[in-house]
Coordinates of C-alpha atoms in Angstrom, one line a residue:
M125 CA 0.0 0.0 0.0
E126 CA 1.7 3.2 -1.2
Q127 CA 1.8 6.0 1.3
P128 CA 1.6 9.6 0.0
Q129 CA 4.9 11.3 0.2
L130 CA 5.1 14.9 1.5
V131 CA 8.5 16.7 1.6
F132 CA 9.1 20.0 3.2
P133 CA 12.1 21.8 4.8
V134 CA 12.6 21.5 8.6
H135 CA 15.3 23.5 10.3
V136 CA 16.3 21.9 13.6
S137 CA 18.4 23.6 16.2
E138 CA 21.3 22.0 18.1
P139 CA 20.3 20.2 21.2
E140 CA 20.4 21.8 24.7
L141 CA 20.0 20.3 28.1
I142 CA 17.1 21.4 30.3
R143 CA 17.6 21.0 34.0
P144 CA 15.3 21.4 37.0
E145 CA 14.6 25.1 37.7
T146 CA 15.7 24.8 41.4
P147 CA 18.2 22.4 43.1
T148 CA 17.0 18.8 43.6
P149 CA 18.2 15.9 45.6
Q150 CA 21.4 14.1 44.4
E151 CA 20.7 10.4 45.1
L152 CA 20.3 6.9 43.6
K153 CA 16.8 5.7 43.0
Y154 CA 15.7 2.0 43.0
L155 CA 14.0 0.6 39.9
S156 CA 11.6 -2.3 40.3
N157 CA 12.0 -5.6 38.4
I158 CA 9.2 -4.4 36.1
D159 CA 10.9 -1.2 35.3
D160 CA 14.3 -2.6 34.3
Q161 CA 13.4 -5.9 32.8
A162 CA 15.0 -6.4 29.4
G163 CA 11.7 -6.1 27.5
L164 CA 11.3 -2.5 28.6
R165 CA 14.8 -1.4 28.0
N166 CA 13.8 0.7 25.1
H167 CA 12.0 4.0 24.4
I168 CA 8.4 5.1 23.9
P169 CA 7.8 8.1 21.6
F170 CA 4.7 10.4 21.6
V171 CA 3.5 13.4 19.6
H172 CA 0.9 16.2 19.8
F173 CA -0.2 18.4 17.0
Y174 CA -1.7 21.9 17.6
G175 CA -3.2 24.6 15.5
P176 CA -2.5 28.3 16.0
K177 CA -3.4 29.9 19.3
N178 CA -6.8 31.6 18.6
D179 CA -6.4 34.6 20.9
I180 CA -2.9 35.6 19.8
G181 CA -2.4 34.1 16.3
V182 CA 0.6 33.2 14.3
G183 CA 3.0 35.2 16.5
A184 CA 2.6 33.0 19.6
D185 CA 5.8 31.1 20.2
P186 CA 5.4 27.9 22.2
V187 CA 9.1 27.2 22.6
P188 CA 10.1 29.5 25.5
I189 CA 6.8 28.7 27.3
I190 CA 7.3 24.9 27.1
K191 CA 11.0 25.2 27.9
Q192 CA 10.3 27.1 31.1
A193 CA 7.4 24.7 32.0
L194 CA 9.6 21.7 31.4
S195 CA 12.3 23.1 33.8
K196 CA 9.6 23.6 36.4
A197 CA 8.1 20.1 35.9
L198 CA 11.6 18.5 36.4
V199 CA 11.8 19.9 39.9
H200 CA 9.0 17.6 40.8
Y201 CA 10.1 14.8 38.5
Y202 CA 13.8 15.2 39.1
P203 CA 14.8 11.6 38.5
I204 CA 13.9 12.1 34.8
A205 CA 16.8 14.7 34.7
G206 CA 19.1 11.9 35.8
R207 CA 20.8 8.9 34.1
L208 CA 20.4 5.2 34.3
R209 CA 23.5 3.4 35.7
K210 CA 24.4 -0.3 36.0
A211 CA 24.2 -1.6 39.5
E212 CA 26.2 -4.5 40.8
E213 CA 23.2 -6.5 41.9
K214 CA 22.2 -9.1 39.2
G215 CA 22.5 -6.7 36.3
K216 CA 20.0 -4.3 37.7
L217 CA 19.8 -0.6 36.7
V218 CA 19.4 2.3 39.1
V219 CA 18.6 6.0 38.5
D220 CA 21.4 8.4 39.3
C221 CA 19.6 11.7 40.1
C222 CA 22.6 13.7 38.9
N223 CA 20.7 16.6 37.4
E224 CA 22.4 16.3 34.0
G225 CA 19.1 17.3 32.3
V226 CA 16.9 16.2 29.4
I227 CA 17.4 16.9 25.7
F228 CA 15.4 19.8 24.1
R229 CA 15.4 21.0 20.5
E230 CA 13.4 23.7 18.8
A231 CA 12.7 23.6 15.1
D232 CA 10.7 25.3 12.2
A233 CA 8.9 23.4 9.5
N234 CA 7.7 25.1 6.3
V235 CA 4.4 23.3 6.3
T236 CA 0.9 24.0 7.7
L237 CA -1.2 21.8 9.9
E238 CA -3.9 21.7 7.2
T239 CA -1.4 20.3 4.7
L240 CA -0.3 17.6 7.2
R241 CA -4.0 16.7 7.8
K242 CA -4.5 15.9 4.1
V243 CA -1.8 13.3 3.8
H244 CA -3.9 10.3 5.0
G245 CA -7.2 12.0 4.9
G246 CA -6.6 13.0 8.5
L247 CA -3.8 13.4 10.9
R248 CA -2.6 10.0 12.1
P249 CA 0.6 7.8 11.9
S250 CA 2.6 7.3 9.8
F251 CA 3.5 11.0 9.9
P252 CA 5.4 12.5 6.9
Q253 CA 9.1 13.2 7.8
W254 CA 8.6 11.9 11.3
D255 CA 12.4 11.8 11.7
R256 CA 12.5 15.6 11.4
F257 CA 9.8 16.2 14.0
L258 CA 11.8 14.2 16.6
V259 CA 15.4 13.9 15.3
D260 CA 16.5 12.3 18.6
D261 CA 13.9 9.5 18.4
V262 CA 15.6 6.2 19.4
W263 CA 14.5 2.8 18.0
G264 CA 15.3 -0.3 19.9
S265 CA 17.5 -0.9 22.9
Y266 CA 20.0 1.8 22.5
F267 CA 21.1 4.8 24.6
I268 CA 19.6 3.1 27.7
T269 CA 22.4 3.8 30.3
N270 CA 24.5 7.0 30.7
S271 CA 22.1 8.9 28.4
P272 CA 19.2 11.4 28.7
L273 CA 16.0 9.7 29.8
L274 CA 13.8 12.2 27.9
R275 CA 14.3 13.7 24.5
M276 CA 11.9 16.5 23.4
Q277 CA 11.4 18.7 20.3
V278 CA 9.0 21.5 19.6
T279 CA 8.6 22.3 15.9
R280 CA 6.8 25.5 14.9
L281 CA 4.6 25.2 11.8
A282 CA 4.1 27.8 9.1
C283 CA 0.5 28.3 10.1
G284 CA 1.3 29.2 13.7
G285 CA 0.6 25.8 15.1
F286 CA 3.3 23.5 16.4
V287 CA 4.3 19.8 16.9
F288 CA 5.3 18.7 20.4
A289 CA 7.2 15.4 20.2
Y290 CA 9.2 13.5 22.9
T291 CA 10.5 10.0 23.7
F292 CA 10.9 8.5 27.2
N293 CA 13.3 5.8 28.4
H294 CA 10.7 3.1 29.2
C295 CA 12.6 2.1 32.3
V296 CA 11.5 5.3 34.1
C297 CA 7.9 5.4 33.1
D298 CA 5.1 3.7 31.1
A299 CA 2.5 5.4 28.9
Y300 CA 0.4 6.4 32.0
G301 CA 3.5 7.9 33.6
A302 CA 4.4 9.8 30.3
F303 CA 0.9 11.2 30.2
Q304 CA 1.1 12.3 33.8
F305 CA 4.4 14.0 33.2
V306 CA 3.3 15.8 30.1
T307 CA 0.1 16.9 31.8
T308 CA 2.3 18.5 34.5
V309 CA 4.3 20.4 31.8
S310 CA 1.0 21.7 30.3
E311 CA -0.2 22.9 33.7
F312 CA 3.0 25.0 34.1
C313 CA 2.6 26.3 30.6
Q314 CA -0.9 27.6 31.4
D315 CA 0.1 29.0 34.8
P316 CA 3.8 29.7 35.1
D317 CA 3.2 31.0 38.7
R318 CA 1.7 27.8 40.1
K319 CA 3.9 26.0 42.7
N320 CA 2.8 22.4 42.4
P321 CA 1.2 20.1 39.8
S322 CA -2.3 18.9 40.3
V323 CA -1.0 15.4 40.8
T324 CA 2.0 15.1 43.1
P325 CA 4.4 12.6 41.5
S326 CA 5.5 9.6 43.5
W327 CA 8.5 7.3 42.9
G328 CA 7.4 4.4 45.2
R329 CA 9.3 1.7 43.3
E330 CA 10.4 0.1 46.5
I331 CA 6.8 -1.1 46.9
L332 CA 7.5 -3.5 44.1
K333 CA 10.5 -5.3 45.5
P334 CA 10.5 -9.1 45.2
R335 CA 9.5 -11.2 48.1
T336 CA 12.0 -13.0 50.3
P337 CA 12.3 -15.8 49.3
P338 CA 10.9 -15.2 45.8
H339 CA 8.0 -17.5 44.8
V340 CA 6.6 -18.0 41.3
S341 CA 3.0 -19.0 41.5
Y342 CA 1.8 -18.6 37.9
P343 CA 3.1 -19.8 34.6
H344 CA 4.7 -16.9 32.7
H345 CA 4.6 -17.8 29.1
E346 CA 5.3 -14.1 28.2
Y347 CA 8.9 -14.9 29.2
D348 CA 9.2 -18.3 27.5
L349 CA 12.6 -18.8 25.9
D350 CA 12.3 -19.5 22.2
H351 CA 14.7 -19.6 19.2
T352 CA 14.7 -15.8 19.1
T353 CA 15.0 -14.9 22.7
A354 CA 17.6 -17.6 23.3
Q355 CA 19.9 -15.5 21.0
S356 CA 20.4 -13.1 23.8
Q357 CA 23.5 -11.6 22.2
K358 CA 21.6 -10.4 19.1
I359 CA 20.1 -6.9 19.4
S360 CA 17.9 -5.6 16.6
T361 CA 19.5 -2.6 15.0
Q362 CA 17.7 0.7 14.5
T363 CA 17.8 -0.1 10.7
D364 CA 15.9 -3.3 11.4
F365 CA 13.1 -1.3 12.9
K366 CA 13.1 1.4 10.3
N367 CA 13.0 -1.1 7.4
L368 CA 9.4 -2.0 8.4
A369 CA 6.6 0.1 7.1
Q370 CA 4.5 2.2 9.5
T371 CA 0.7 2.2 9.1
S372 CA -2.4 2.7 11.2
V373 CA -5.9 1.2 11.2
F374 CA -9.0 3.1 12.2
I375 CA -11.8 1.1 13.6
S376 CA -15.0 3.0 14.3
K377 CA -17.4 2.4 17.2
T378 CA -19.9 0.9 14.8
E379 CA -17.2 -1.5 13.5
I380 CA -16.2 -2.3 17.1
L381 CA -19.8 -3.3 17.8
A382 CA -19.7 -5.5 14.7
L383 CA -16.7 -7.3 16.2
K384 CA -18.5 -7.6 19.6
N385 CA -21.6 -9.1 17.9
Q386 CA -19.4 -11.9 16.7
I387 CA -18.4 -12.7 20.3
N388 CA -21.0 -12.0 22.9
G389 CA -22.7 -8.8 21.8
Q390 CA -22.5 -5.6 23.8
K391 CA -21.3 -7.5 26.9
S392 CA -18.0 -8.3 25.2
P393 CA -15.1 -6.2 26.4
T394 CA -14.0 -3.7 23.8
F395 CA -10.3 -4.6 24.2
D396 CA -10.9 -8.3 23.8
A397 CA -12.8 -7.7 20.5
I398 CA -10.1 -5.3 19.1
A399 CA -7.1 -7.2 20.2
S400 CA -8.3 -10.6 19.1
S401 CA -9.3 -9.3 15.6
L402 CA -5.8 -7.6 15.2
W403 CA -4.2 -10.8 16.4
R404 CA -6.0 -12.9 13.9
A405 CA -5.4 -10.5 11.0
R406 CA -1.7 -10.3 11.8
T407 CA -1.4 -14.1 12.1
R408 CA -3.1 -14.6 8.7
T409 CA -0.7 -12.0 7.2
L410 CA 2.6 -13.2 8.6
L411 CA 2.6 -16.7 10.1
K412 CA 2.7 -20.2 8.8
P413 CA -0.1 -22.7 9.8
E414 CA 2.1 -24.8 12.1
S415 CA 3.4 -21.7 14.0
V416 CA 2.5 -21.1 17.7
T417 CA 1.4 -17.6 18.2
K418 CA 1.2 -15.6 21.4
L419 CA -0.7 -12.4 22.2
L420 CA 0.8 -10.3 25.1
F421 CA -1.3 -7.5 26.5
P422 CA -0.1 -5.0 29.1
I423 CA -2.4 -4.7 32.2
D424 CA -1.9 -1.7 34.4
T425 CA -1.7 -2.8 38.0
R426 CA -1.9 0.7 39.6
F427 CA -5.5 0.6 40.6
R428 CA -6.3 -3.1 40.9
Y429 CA -3.5 -4.9 42.8
K430 CA -2.3 -4.8 46.3
P431 CA -0.1 -3.6 47.8
S432 CA -1.5 -0.4 46.2
L433 CA 0.8 2.0 44.4
P434 CA 0.6 5.6 45.5
K435 CA -1.4 8.2 43.6
G436 CA 1.0 9.9 41.2
Y437 CA 3.1 6.8 40.6
Y438 CA 4.7 7.2 37.2
G439 CA 6.9 4.1 36.9
S440 CA 6.2 1.1 34.8
A441 CA 3.3 -0.7 36.5
V442 CA 2.2 -3.1 33.8
V443 CA 2.3 -6.9 33.6
F444 CA 2.1 -8.8 30.3
P445 CA -0.1 -11.8 30.5
C446 CA 0.0 -14.0 27.5
A447 CA -2.6 -16.0 25.4
V448 CA -1.2 -18.9 23.3
A449 CA -2.7 -20.6 20.3
K450 CA -1.7 -22.6 17.2
A451 CA -1.9 -20.3 14.2
S452 CA -4.1 -22.6 12.2
E453 CA -6.6 -22.9 15.1
L454 CA -6.6 -19.2 15.8
I455 CA -7.7 -18.2 12.3
E456 CA -9.8 -21.3 11.3
K457 CA -12.1 -21.0 14.4
P458 CA -14.5 -18.0 14.8
L459 CA -13.4 -14.7 16.3
H460 CA -15.1 -15.6 19.6
Y461 CA -12.5 -18.4 20.0
A462 CA -9.6 -15.9 20.0
A463 CA -11.6 -13.5 22.3
G464 CA -12.2 -16.4 24.7
L465 CA -8.5 -17.0 24.9
V466 CA -7.9 -13.4 25.8
S467 CA -10.7 -13.4 28.3
E468 CA -9.5 -16.6 30.0
V469 CA -6.1 -15.2 30.5
K470 CA -7.4 -11.9 31.8
N471 CA -9.7 -13.6 34.3
G472 CA -6.8 -15.8 35.5
V473 CA -4.5 -12.9 36.5
T474 CA -6.9 -10.7 38.5
G475 CA -5.6 -11.7 41.9
D476 CA -3.0 -9.7 43.9
E477 CA -0.6 -12.6 43.6
Y478 CA 0.0 -12.3 39.9
R479 CA 2.1 -9.1 40.0
A480 CA 4.1 -10.5 42.9
S481 CA 4.7 -13.6 40.9
V482 CA 6.0 -11.6 37.9
L483 CA 8.4 -9.7 40.2
D484 CA 9.7 -12.9 41.7
F485 CA 10.0 -14.6 38.3
I486 CA 12.3 -11.9 37.1
E487 CA 14.3 -12.0 40.3
M488 CA 14.8 -15.8 39.9
N489 CA 15.3 -16.0 36.2
G490 CA 17.2 -12.8 35.4
R491 CA 16.2 -9.9 33.1
R492 CA 15.4 -12.0 30.0
G493 CA 13.3 -10.4 27.3
F494 CA 9.7 -11.3 26.4
C495 CA 9.0 -14.2 24.1
S496 CA 9.2 -13.0 20.5
E497 CA 8.8 -15.9 18.1
G498 CA 5.2 -15.6 16.8
A499 CA 4.5 -13.1 19.5
F500 CA 2.3 -9.9 19.2
V501 CA 1.8 -7.2 21.8
V502 CA -1.3 -5.0 21.8
S503 CA -1.0 -2.1 24.2
D504 CA -4.3 -0.4 25.1
M505 CA -3.8 3.4 25.6
S506 CA -7.4 4.3 24.7
R507 CA -8.1 5.7 28.1
L508 CA -5.2 8.1 28.1
G509 CA -6.3 11.5 26.8
F510 CA -3.1 12.6 25.1
A511 CA -5.1 14.7 22.6
D512 CA -6.7 16.6 25.5
V513 CA -3.4 17.9 26.9
D514 CA -3.6 21.7 26.6
F515 CA -0.4 23.9 26.6
G516 CA -2.5 27.0 26.1
W517 CA -3.3 26.3 22.5
G518 CA -6.4 24.2 23.1
Q519 CA -6.8 20.5 22.5
G520 CA -4.5 18.8 20.1
V521 CA -5.6 17.7 16.6
Y522 CA -3.8 14.5 17.4
G523 CA -2.1 13.2 20.6
G524 CA -0.6 9.9 21.4
P525 CA 2.1 7.4 20.3
S526 CA 3.9 8.7 17.3
R527 CA 4.7 5.4 15.7
A528 CA 4.6 1.6 16.1
G529 CA 7.9 -0.2 16.3
T530 CA 8.6 0.2 20.0
G531 CA 10.0 -2.7 22.1
L532 CA 13.0 -4.9 21.4
V533 CA 11.7 -6.8 18.4
P534 CA 10.8 -5.0 15.2
G535 CA 7.0 -5.1 14.4
M536 CA 6.0 -6.9 17.6
V537 CA 4.2 -4.0 19.5
T538 CA 1.0 -2.3 18.4
S539 CA -0.6 0.5 20.4
V540 CA -4.3 1.3 20.4
I541 CA -5.6 4.8 21.1
S542 CA -8.9 6.6 21.1
H543 CA -9.3 8.6 17.9
K544 CA -11.8 10.8 16.0
N545 CA -11.3 10.9 12.3
E546 CA -11.7 13.9 10.0
A547 CA -15.4 13.2 9.5
G548 CA -16.0 13.3 13.3
V549 CA -16.4 9.5 13.6
E550 CA -15.2 8.2 16.9
G551 CA -13.3 4.9 17.3
V552 CA -9.8 3.6 17.9
L553 CA -6.6 3.8 16.0
A554 CA -4.2 0.9 16.0
L555 CA -0.5 1.7 15.2
V556 CA 1.2 -1.1 13.4
S557 CA 4.6 -1.8 11.8
L558 CA 4.9 -4.6 9.2
P559 CA 7.1 -5.6 6.2
S560 CA 6.1 -3.2 3.4
H561 CA 4.8 -6.1 1.2
A562 CA 2.4 -7.2 4.0
V563 CA 0.7 -3.8 4.7
E564 CA -2.1 -4.0 2.2
R565 CA -2.9 -7.6 3.1
F566 CA -3.0 -6.8 6.8
H567 CA -5.5 -3.9 6.1
K568 CA -7.7 -6.3 4.1
E569 CA -7.6 -9.0 6.8
V570 CA -8.7 -6.4 9.4
R571 CA -11.7 -5.5 7.2
K572 CA -12.5 -9.2 6.9
E573 CA -12.6 -9.5 10.7
I574 CA -15.0 -6.6 10.9
T575 CA -17.4 -8.1 8.3
G576 CA -17.1 -11.5 9.8
F577 CA -15.9 -13.1 6.6
T578 CA -13.1 -15.7 7.2
P579 CA -11.7 -17.5 4.2
V580 CA -11.0 -21.2 4.6
V581 CA -7.5 -21.0 3.2
A582 CA -6.0 -17.8 4.7
L583 CA -2.5 -18.3 6.0
S584 CA 0.5 -16.9 4.4
A585 CA 3.5 -19.1 3.9
L586 CA 5.9 -16.1 4.3

């Protein structure tokens, strides 16, 4: 599927380091086993697009406002201005709160927001010239230690709008934590005189220490060693990630209902319907019939497990339960079979013990990566209102993950966010990366899932 090409000049400044506005503690901070497991030693990029500020017009400059707000926010989130260091204990990482700062760049792009919105018939990934909107974007497991934990760029557009892009080291926060931090920055933009953010950040990683002695009480197929993960010395290069095509799939609320009706009607969980349909479509597109395929889906433990995490916790708090199926069975049986596998796994990890078991498993088995052979991760960010974050320019036209292709394995992770298309239709957007020859097929397979049509012979031999 050919993507429209749009080329425009972007002038990007040299990077500068932004530090907390006032002195902050110099100390080492503990990371939990969830934070610094191998599967999260990567980066998570986000982007927000804004139109001109209505009350001021083209002359309003977001750069100095955001830079000052960022410096204020880092006072409260001072570990983010630090660096990850290797600890002596079992290969763990710690945060050195050394106040070295985060990367910031400003830029100017000779393109309007309106032009960008026309590329895909609406503003959504893949974004034209993304590598110029965040030149410090990091793909894969690089620049993890002794390197800035946050890289940010504000690009002014010719119309007076701007693009706000950033990428976090996943070891210091998950998507919820990134949303919490950027919301704090927006609050200081709107009110530079405020003293504290509306949500006081909390480190609290010590709550997630493993038990003594550690005890694994669940099977953790998400960490199964396979042919790919056993090759622990092989790290995918940034080129491996960039060689895959970026695309996104919009599924409207009406289409979500059509998926639910194939399972158990309105009572079916939305995530189960979306994730299982994407899983089946991707399996048809990429896997052989004899393959074993696994669906991993992050579950946020902030609000449902004990011991409870404090309000304002911004570390990685997700566990990754895993559904397993033979590829041929997954696509030959109806959609409700795949959804049932997802539901069964979800129902089996609801107890407080599951998170503790994950922490103890990592403690006992080391920081191995997630299984990757035949694996697919669907990360549900649909409840995080990235597009609602307001720096004083109103709501964003788009806000959320900037691309697929996060994680350690190219093409393994898909993010799902809430989205309203140019026609005002509400639904979700799934960000996907695939080999370029597979993109068109994947889109067709998703459409087949929605209509309920499943061909008898449907598996690729690729």
